[in-house]
Short mmCIF file of C-alpha atoms in Angstrom, two decimals:
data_model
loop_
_atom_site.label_atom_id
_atom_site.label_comp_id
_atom_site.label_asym_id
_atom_site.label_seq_id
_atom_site.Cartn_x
_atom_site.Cartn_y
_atom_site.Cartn_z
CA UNK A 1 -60.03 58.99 81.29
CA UNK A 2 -63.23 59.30 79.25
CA UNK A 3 -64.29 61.65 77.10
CA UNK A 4 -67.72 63.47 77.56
CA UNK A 5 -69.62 64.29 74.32
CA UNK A 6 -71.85 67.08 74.67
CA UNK A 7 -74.25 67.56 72.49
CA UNK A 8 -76.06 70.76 71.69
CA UNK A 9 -79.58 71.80 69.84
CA UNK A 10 -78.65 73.77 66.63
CA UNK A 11 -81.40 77.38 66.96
CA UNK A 12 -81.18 79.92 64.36
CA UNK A 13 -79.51 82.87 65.27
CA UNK A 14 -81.26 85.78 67.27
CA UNK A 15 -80.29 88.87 65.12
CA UNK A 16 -81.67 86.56 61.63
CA UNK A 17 -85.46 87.65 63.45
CA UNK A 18 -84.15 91.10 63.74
CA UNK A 19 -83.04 90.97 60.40
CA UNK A 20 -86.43 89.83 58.87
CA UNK A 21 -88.47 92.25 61.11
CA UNK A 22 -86.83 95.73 60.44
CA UNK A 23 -86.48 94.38 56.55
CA UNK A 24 -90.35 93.92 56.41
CA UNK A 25 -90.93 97.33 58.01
CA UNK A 26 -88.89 99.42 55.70
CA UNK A 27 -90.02 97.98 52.64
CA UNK A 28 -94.07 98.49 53.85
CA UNK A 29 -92.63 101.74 54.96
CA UNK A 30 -90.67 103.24 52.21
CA UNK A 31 -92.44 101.90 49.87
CA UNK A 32 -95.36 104.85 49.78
CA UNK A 33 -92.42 107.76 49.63
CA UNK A 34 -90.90 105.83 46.83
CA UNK A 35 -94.01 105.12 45.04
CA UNK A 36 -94.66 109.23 45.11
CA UNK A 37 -91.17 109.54 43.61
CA UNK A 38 -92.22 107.51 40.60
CA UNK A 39 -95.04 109.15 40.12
CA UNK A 40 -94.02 112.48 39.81
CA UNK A 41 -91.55 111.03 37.20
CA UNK A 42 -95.09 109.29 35.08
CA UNK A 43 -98.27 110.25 36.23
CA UNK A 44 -99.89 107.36 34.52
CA UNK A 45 -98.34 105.29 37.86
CA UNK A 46 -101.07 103.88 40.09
CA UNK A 47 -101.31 105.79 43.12
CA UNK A 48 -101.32 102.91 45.27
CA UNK A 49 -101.08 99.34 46.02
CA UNK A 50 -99.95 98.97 49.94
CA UNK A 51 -103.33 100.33 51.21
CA UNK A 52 -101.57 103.34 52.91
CA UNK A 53 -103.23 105.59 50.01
CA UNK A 54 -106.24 104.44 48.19
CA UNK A 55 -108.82 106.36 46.21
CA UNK A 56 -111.33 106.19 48.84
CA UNK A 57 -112.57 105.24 52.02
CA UNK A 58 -115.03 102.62 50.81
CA UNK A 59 -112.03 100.56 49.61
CA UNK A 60 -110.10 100.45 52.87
CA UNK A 61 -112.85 99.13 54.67
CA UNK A 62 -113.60 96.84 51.91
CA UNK A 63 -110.04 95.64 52.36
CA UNK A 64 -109.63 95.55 56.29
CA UNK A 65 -112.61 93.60 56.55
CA UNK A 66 -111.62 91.12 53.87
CA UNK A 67 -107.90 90.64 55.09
CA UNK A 68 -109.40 89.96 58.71
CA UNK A 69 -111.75 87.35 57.30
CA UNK A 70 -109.24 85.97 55.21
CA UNK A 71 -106.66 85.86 58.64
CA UNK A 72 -108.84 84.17 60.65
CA UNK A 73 -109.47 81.76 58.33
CA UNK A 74 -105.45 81.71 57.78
CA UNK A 75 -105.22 80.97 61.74
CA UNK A 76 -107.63 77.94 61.24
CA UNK A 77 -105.68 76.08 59.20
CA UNK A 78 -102.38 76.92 60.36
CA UNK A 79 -103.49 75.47 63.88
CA UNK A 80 -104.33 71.80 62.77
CA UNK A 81 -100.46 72.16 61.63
CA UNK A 82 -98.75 73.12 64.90
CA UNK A 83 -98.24 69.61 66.43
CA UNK A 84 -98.10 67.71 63.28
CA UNK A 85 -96.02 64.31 64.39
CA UNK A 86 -96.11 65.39 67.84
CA UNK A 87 -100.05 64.69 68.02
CA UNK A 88 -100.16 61.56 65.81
CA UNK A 89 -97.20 60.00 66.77
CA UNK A 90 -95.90 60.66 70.36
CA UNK A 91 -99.57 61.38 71.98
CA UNK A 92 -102.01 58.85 70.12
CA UNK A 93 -99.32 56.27 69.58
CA UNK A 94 -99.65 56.42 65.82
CA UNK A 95 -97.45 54.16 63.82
CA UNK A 96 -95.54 55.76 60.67
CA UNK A 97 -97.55 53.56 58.37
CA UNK A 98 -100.82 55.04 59.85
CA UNK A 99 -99.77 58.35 59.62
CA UNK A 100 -99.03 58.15 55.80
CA UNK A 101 -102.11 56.16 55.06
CA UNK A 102 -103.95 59.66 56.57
CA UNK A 103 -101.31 61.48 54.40
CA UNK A 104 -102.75 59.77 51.22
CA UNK A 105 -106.49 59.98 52.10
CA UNK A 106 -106.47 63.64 52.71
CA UNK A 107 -104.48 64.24 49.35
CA UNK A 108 -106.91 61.44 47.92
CA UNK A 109 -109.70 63.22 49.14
CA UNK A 110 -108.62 66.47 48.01
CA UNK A 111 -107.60 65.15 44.56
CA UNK A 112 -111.42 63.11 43.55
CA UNK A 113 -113.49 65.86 45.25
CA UNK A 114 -111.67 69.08 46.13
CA UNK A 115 -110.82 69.52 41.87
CA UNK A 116 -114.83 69.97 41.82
CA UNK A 117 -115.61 72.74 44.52
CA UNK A 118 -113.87 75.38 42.46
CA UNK A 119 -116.77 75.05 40.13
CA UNK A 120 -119.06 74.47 42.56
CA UNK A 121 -118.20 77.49 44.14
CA UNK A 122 -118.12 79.52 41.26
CA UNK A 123 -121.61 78.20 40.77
CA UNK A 124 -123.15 78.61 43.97
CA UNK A 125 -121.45 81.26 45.12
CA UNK A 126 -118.11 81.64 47.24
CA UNK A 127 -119.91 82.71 50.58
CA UNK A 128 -121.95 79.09 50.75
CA UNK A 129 -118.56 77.39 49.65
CA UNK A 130 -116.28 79.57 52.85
CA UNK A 131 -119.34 78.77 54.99
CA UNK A 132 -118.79 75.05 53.98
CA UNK A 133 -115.20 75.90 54.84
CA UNK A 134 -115.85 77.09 58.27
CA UNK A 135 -118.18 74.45 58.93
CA UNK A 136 -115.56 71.30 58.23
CA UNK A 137 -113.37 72.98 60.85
CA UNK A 138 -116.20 72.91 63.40
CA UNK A 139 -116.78 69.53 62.71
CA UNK A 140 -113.09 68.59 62.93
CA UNK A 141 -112.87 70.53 66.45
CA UNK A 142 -115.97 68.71 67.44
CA UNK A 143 -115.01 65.54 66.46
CA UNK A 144 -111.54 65.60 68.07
CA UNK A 145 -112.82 66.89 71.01
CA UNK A 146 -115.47 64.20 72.14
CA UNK A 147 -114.15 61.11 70.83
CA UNK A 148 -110.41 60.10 72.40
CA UNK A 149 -108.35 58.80 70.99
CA UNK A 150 -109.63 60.52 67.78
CA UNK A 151 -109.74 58.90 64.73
CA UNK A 152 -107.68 60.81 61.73
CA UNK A 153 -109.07 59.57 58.17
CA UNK A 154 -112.20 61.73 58.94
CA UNK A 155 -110.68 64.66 60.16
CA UNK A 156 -108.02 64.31 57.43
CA UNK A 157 -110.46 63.90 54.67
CA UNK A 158 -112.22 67.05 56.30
CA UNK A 159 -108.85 69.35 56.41
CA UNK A 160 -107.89 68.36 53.27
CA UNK A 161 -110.86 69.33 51.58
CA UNK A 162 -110.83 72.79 54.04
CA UNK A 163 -107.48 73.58 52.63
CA UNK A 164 -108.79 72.90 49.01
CA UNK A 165 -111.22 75.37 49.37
CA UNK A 166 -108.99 77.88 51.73
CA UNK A 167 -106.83 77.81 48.21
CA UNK A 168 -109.40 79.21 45.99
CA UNK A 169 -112.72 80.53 47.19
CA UNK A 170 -111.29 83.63 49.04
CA UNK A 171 -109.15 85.00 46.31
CA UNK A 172 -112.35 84.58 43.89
CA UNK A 173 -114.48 86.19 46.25
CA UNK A 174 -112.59 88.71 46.66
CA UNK A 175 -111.79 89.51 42.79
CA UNK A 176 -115.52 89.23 42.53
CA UNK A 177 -116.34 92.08 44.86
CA UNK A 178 -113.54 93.94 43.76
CA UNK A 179 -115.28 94.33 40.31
CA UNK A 180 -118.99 94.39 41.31
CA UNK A 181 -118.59 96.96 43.46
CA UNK A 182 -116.08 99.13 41.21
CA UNK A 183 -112.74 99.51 42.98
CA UNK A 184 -109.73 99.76 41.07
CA UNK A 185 -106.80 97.27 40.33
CA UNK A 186 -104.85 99.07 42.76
CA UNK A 187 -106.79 97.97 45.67
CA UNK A 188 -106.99 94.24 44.42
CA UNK A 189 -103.02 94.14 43.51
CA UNK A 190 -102.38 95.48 46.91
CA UNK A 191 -104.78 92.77 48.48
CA UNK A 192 -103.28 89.79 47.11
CA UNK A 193 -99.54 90.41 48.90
CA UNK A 194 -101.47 91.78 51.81
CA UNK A 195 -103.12 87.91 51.99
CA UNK A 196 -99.57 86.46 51.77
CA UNK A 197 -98.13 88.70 54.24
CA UNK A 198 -101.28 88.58 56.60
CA UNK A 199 -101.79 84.31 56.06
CA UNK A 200 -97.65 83.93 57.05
CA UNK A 201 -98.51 86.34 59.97
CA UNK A 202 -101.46 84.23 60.87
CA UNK A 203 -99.05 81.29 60.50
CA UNK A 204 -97.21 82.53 63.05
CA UNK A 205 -99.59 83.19 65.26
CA UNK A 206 -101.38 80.03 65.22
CA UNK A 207 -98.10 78.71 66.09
CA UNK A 208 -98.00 81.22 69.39
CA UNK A 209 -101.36 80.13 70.10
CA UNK A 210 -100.68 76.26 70.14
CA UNK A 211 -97.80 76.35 72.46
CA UNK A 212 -99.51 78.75 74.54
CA UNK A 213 -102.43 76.17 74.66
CA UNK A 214 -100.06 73.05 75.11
CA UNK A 215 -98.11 74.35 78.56
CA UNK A 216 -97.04 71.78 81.02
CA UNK A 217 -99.83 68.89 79.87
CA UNK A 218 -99.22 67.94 76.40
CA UNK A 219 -102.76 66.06 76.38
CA UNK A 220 -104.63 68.69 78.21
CA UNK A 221 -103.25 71.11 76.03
CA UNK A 222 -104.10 69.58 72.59
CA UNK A 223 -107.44 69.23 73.58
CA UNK A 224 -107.73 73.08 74.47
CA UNK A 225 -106.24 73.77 71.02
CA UNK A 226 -109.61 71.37 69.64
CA UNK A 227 -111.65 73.87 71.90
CA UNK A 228 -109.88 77.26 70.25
CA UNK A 229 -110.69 75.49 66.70
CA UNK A 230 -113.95 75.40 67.21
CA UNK A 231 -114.51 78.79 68.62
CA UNK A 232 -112.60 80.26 65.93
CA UNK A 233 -114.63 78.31 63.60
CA UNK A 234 -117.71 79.65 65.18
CA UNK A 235 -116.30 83.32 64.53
CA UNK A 236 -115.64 82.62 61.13
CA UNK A 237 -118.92 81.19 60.52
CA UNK A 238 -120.80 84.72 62.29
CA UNK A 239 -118.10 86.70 60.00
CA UNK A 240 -118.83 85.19 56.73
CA UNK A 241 -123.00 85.13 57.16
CA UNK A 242 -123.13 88.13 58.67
CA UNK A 243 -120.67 90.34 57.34
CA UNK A 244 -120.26 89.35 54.10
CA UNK A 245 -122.77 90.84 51.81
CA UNK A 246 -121.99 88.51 48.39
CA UNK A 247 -123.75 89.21 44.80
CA UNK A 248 -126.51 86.94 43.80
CA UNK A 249 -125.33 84.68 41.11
CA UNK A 250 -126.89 85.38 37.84
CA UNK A 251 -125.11 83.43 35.85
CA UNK A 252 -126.29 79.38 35.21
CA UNK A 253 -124.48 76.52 35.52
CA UNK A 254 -124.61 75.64 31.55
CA UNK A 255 -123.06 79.24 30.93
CA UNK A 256 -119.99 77.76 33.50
CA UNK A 257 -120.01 74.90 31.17
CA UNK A 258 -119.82 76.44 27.87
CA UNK A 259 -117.19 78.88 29.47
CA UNK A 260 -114.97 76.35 30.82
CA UNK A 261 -114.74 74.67 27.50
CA UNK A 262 -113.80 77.56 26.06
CA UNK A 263 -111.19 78.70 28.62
CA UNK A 264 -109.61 75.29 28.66
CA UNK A 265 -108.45 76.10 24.63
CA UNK A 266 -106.25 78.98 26.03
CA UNK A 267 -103.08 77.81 26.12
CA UNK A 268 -102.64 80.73 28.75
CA UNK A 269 -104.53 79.42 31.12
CA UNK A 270 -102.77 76.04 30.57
CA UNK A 271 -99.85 77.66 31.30
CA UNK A 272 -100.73 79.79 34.37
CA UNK A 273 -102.49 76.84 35.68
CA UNK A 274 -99.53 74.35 35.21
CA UNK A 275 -97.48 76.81 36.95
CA UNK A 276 -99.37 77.26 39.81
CA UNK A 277 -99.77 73.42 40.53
CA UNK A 278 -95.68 73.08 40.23
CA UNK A 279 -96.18 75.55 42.74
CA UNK A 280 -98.07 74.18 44.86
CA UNK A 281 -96.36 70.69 44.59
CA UNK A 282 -93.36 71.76 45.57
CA UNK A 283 -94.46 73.69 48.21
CA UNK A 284 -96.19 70.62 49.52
CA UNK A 285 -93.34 68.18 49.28
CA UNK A 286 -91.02 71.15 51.49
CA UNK A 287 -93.53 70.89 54.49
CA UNK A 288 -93.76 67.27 54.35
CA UNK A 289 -90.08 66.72 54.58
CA UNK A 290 -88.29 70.34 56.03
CA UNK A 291 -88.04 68.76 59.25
CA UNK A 292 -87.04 65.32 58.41
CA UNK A 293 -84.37 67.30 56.29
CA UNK A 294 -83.16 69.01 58.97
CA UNK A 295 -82.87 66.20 61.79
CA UNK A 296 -81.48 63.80 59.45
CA UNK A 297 -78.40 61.81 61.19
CA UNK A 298 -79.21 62.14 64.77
CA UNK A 299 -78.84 66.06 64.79
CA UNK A 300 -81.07 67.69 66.77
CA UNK A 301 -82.48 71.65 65.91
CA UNK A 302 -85.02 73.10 67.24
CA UNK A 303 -87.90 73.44 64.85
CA UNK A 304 -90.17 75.40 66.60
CA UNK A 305 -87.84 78.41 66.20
CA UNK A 306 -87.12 77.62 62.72
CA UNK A 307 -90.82 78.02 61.41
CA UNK A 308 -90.80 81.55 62.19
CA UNK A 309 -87.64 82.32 59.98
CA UNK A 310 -89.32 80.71 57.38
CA UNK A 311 -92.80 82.61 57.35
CA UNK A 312 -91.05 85.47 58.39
CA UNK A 313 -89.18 85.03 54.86
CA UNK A 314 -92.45 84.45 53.23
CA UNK A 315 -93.99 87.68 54.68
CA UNK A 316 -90.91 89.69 53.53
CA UNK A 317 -90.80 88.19 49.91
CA UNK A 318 -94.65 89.53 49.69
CA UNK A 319 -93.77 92.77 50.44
CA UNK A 320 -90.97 92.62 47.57
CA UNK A 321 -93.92 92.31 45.06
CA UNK A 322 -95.01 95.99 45.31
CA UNK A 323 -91.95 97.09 44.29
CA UNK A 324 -90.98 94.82 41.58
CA UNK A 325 -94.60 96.05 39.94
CA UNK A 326 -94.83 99.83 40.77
CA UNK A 327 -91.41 100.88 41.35
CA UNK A 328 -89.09 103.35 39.92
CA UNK A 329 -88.17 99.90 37.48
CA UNK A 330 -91.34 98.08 37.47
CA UNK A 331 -91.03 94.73 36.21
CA UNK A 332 -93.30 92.51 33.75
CA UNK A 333 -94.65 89.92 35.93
CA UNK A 334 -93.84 86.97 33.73
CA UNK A 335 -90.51 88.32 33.52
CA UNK A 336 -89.68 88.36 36.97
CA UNK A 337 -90.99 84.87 37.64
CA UNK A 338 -89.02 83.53 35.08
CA UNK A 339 -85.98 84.20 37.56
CA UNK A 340 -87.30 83.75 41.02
CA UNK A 341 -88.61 79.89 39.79
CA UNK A 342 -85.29 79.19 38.38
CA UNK A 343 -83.78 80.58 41.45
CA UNK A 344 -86.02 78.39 43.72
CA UNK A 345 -85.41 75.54 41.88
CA UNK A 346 -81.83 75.61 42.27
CA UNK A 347 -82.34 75.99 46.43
CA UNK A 348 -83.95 72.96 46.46
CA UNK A 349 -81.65 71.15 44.07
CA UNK A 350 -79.03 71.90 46.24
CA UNK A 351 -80.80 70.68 49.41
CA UNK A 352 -81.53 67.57 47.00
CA UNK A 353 -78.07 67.21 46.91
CA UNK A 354 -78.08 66.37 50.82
CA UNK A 355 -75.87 69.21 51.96
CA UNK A 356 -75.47 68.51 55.54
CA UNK A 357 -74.95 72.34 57.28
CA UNK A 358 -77.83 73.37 59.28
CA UNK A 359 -76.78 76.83 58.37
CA UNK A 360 -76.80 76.49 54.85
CA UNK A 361 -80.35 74.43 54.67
CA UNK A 362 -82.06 76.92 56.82
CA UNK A 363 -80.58 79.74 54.80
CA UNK A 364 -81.63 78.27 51.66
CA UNK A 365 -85.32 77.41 53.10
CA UNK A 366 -85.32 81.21 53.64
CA UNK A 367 -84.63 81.81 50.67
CA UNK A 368 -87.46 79.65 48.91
CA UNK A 369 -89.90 80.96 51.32
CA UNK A 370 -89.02 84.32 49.90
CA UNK A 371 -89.63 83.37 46.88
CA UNK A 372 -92.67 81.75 47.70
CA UNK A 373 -93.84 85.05 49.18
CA UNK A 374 -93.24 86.59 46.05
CA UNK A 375 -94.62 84.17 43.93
CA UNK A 376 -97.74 83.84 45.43
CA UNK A 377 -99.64 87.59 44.63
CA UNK A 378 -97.97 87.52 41.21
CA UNK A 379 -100.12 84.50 39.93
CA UNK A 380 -102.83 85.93 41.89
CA UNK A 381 -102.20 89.15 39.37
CA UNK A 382 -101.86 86.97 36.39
CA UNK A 383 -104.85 84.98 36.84
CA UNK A 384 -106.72 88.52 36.90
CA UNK A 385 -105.48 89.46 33.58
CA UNK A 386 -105.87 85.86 31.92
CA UNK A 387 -108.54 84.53 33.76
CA UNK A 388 -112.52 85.13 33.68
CA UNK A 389 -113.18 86.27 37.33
CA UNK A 390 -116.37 84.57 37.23
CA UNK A 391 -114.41 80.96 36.71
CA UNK A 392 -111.50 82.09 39.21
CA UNK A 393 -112.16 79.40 41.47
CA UNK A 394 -112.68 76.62 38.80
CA UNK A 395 -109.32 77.25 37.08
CA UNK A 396 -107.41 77.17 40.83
CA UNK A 397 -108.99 74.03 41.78
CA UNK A 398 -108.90 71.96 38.50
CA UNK A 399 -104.88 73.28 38.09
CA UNK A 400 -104.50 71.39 41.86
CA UNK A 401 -105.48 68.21 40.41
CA UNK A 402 -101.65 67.39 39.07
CA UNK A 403 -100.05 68.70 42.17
CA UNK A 404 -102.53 66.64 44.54
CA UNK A 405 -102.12 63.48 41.96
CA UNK A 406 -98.16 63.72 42.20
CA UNK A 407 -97.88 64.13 45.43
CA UNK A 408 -99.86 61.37 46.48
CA UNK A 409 -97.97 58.97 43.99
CA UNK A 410 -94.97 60.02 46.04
CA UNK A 411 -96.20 59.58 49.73
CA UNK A 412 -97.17 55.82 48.37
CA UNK A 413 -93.78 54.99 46.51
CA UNK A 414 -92.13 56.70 49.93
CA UNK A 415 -94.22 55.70 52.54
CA UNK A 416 -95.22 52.36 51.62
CA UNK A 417 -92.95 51.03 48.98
CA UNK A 418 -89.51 52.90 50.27
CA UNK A 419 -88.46 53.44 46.51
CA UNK A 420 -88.04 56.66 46.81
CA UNK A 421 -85.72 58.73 48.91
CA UNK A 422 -86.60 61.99 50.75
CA UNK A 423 -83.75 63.95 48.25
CA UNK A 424 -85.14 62.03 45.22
CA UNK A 425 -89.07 64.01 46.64
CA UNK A 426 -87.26 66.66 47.09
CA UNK A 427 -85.33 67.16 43.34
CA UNK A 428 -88.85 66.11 41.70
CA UNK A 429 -90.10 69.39 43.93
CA UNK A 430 -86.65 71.03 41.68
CA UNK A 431 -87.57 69.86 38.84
CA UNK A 432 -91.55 71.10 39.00
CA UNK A 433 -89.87 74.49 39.62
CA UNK A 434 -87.75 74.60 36.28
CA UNK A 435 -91.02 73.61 34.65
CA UNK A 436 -93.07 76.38 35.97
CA UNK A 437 -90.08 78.88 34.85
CA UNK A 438 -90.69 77.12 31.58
CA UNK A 439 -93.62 78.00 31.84
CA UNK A 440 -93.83 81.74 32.54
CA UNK A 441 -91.39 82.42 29.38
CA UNK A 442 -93.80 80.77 26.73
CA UNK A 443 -96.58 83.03 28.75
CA UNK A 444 -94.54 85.73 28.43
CA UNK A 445 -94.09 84.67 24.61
CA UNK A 446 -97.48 84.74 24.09
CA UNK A 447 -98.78 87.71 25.63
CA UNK A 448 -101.79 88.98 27.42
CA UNK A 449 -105.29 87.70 26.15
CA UNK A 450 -107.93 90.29 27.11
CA UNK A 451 -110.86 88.58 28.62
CA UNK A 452 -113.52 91.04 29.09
CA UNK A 453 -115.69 89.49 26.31
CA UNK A 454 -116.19 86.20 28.41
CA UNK A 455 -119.76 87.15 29.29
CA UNK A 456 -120.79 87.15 25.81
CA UNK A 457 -120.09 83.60 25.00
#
């Protein structure tokens, strides 16, 4: 008599969305009534930093308008990443080799150009370089739309440098306006886990929209997604020239050079900057190999209800940052990165490690999503007190250089050589995490460098 193995798709567990849901609501929702608390204990507290009580009506609709920008620009990049293998490989008949080589041109691309339009932008001014932004995912819409079977080193180089700019010119712009037109710290604090939990959200939505798009023909479908790209790219484009109202730029190009010579003697910035690409590295290296992770030995888990869990982590770890900050036991912000990089860096060494239980990676990709979430606003907060504003966007770009230049060393010694195996990637992404603790205690060490006398170099 045989025996009939059945085999069964691993899916996270209904009540973990539940879970993440009514956690994100109570901590948005408490978090006001708490905040009260603390203030009637110190009135020196800041009144706000949620956006459910700010000084004035001027900066809600200062922020509203910015976070929608900033989510529709979120929901543009997070669509080119829906279908991932599923477009390359299983509709266009894309070998693996081909598929890393566009890997390594868009982190190529984003490594010798995308280091430069930080300073261009700060130059020029961040509405030309979001414009730009806009514009390169028209053209990739465009481009995947008419010609068939597309061609992906253009549209890679064209995302990659997208994303290089999606990384940098919208927090700058909006620091910028922040302090041109007056509004507190408050406001701006509050903004930058609003982007976090707002970009995850957009994440998700993107996702919604693709499979919504896709339905019954897989081919039909992509090509409607290439349609919704560039019609959301058109919107973005009408948002940004019409609504956005940005400060001329007084200041010259030789007064960015002189300035970044001086800012690149602060060991500070160094720091902060070195942080933020281990960072970004690591995040990198997680979406590049999560799924390959999971579905390693046969097993088969559905993915497309995974990726929810994990923004929906990401979203919830931004709405811890409020409270570490303005709580009843507000936290330093070095302080409290020191713990949730060594914390993350332990996650991934143990997924390094190759455990094999769906349960326990998933869990533990929760769990550095969460601190990802968490991360994310607090360098945003420490760049405001260590960086010039008006060389925000240089500092992000030029501190992506290492993390662009290690990970394409790795996609070439993994994808073309094979001397490297996905857990090796995957401790280096440990590793870069320890580092960037490392990193936050000597910052911490050092102390907080007023820059306010920048414009009088």
């Amino acid at each position: 008599m045989g025996v009939v193995m059945e085999s069964s798709i691993w899916e996270p567990n209904a009540s973990l969305y539940i879970f993440i849901f009514i956690s994100c609501f109570f901590s948005i929702a408490l978090f006001p009534k708490n905040l009260s608390k603390s203030n009637n204990i110190n009135s020196n507290k800041s009144q706000s930093i949620t956006g459910h009580a700010f000084s004035s009506s001027s900066d809600r609709r200062f922020q509203r308008k910015f976070v929608f920008l900033f989510s529709l620009a979120s929901v543009m990049e997070g669509l080119w990443s829906v279908f991932g293998e599923y477009e390359t490989v299983t509709l266009y008949g894309m070998s693996t080799e081909e598929t890393v080589s566009s890997l390594c041109v868009g982190f190529g691309a984003a490594l010798l150009i995308g280091t430069f339009l930080g300073m261009l932008s700060d130059s020029i001014g961040h509405k030309k370089v979001c414009l730009i932004f806009c514009i390169l995912h028209l053209f990739v819409g465009i481009w995947k739309r008419i010609v068939s079977p597309p061609t992906f080193w253009l549209p890679s180089i064209c995302l990659s440098l997208g994303t290089a700019i999606f990384s940098f010119s919208f927090e700058a712009w909006v620091v910028l306006e922040n302090e041109k037109q007056g509004y507190g710290q408050d406001t701006l604090s509050g903004t930058f886990w609003l982007m976090t939990f707002f970009e995850s959200a957009a994440f998700m939505g993107s996702q919604v929209l693709g499979n919504w798009l896709l339905g019954s023909n897989p081919e039909t479908g992509i090509k409607s997604s290439y349609t919704a790209a560039v019609f959301l790219a058109m919107i973005g484009i009408i948002c940004v020239s019409k609504g956005w109202k940005e400060a001329s730029q007084s200041e010259a190009i030789q007064f960015h050079r002189v300035s970044y010579t001086h800012i690149l003697s602060d060991k500070r910035i160094w720091l902060l900057g070195f942080a933020h690409a281990c960072l970004q590295f690591s995040t990198a290296v997680f979406w590049i190999l999560w799924a390959p992770t999971l579905v390693a030995d046969g097993r088969e888990v559905n993915l497309g209800l995974i990726y929810p869990c994990l923004l929906g982590a990401r979203m919830l770890g931004s709405t811890v940052f409020p409270w570490l900050l303005t709580g009843p036991s507000s936290l330093r912000t070095e302080d409290c990165l020191v713990y949730v990089f060594l914390v993350l860096g332990f996650a991934l060494s143990i997924v390094a490690y190759d455990y094999q239980e769906i349960g326990v990676l998933v869990s533990l990709f929760c769990l550095f999503h969460a601190g990802v979430g968490l991360i994310i606003p607090s360098l945003a907060r420490l760049r405001t007190m260590h960086v010039p504003n008006d060389l925000r966007g240089g500092m992000i770009s030029l501190s992506l250089a290492p993390a662009n230049a290690a990970i394409l060393c790795l996609l070439i010694q993994r994808g073309y050589y094979h001397k490297m195996e996905n857990s090796t990637m995957i401790a280096v992404a440990a590793v870069a995490l320890f580092l960037a603790s490392g990193c936050m205690h000597l910052l911490k060490r050092l102390g907080k460098q007023p820059h306010q006398n920048w414009h009088k170099l």
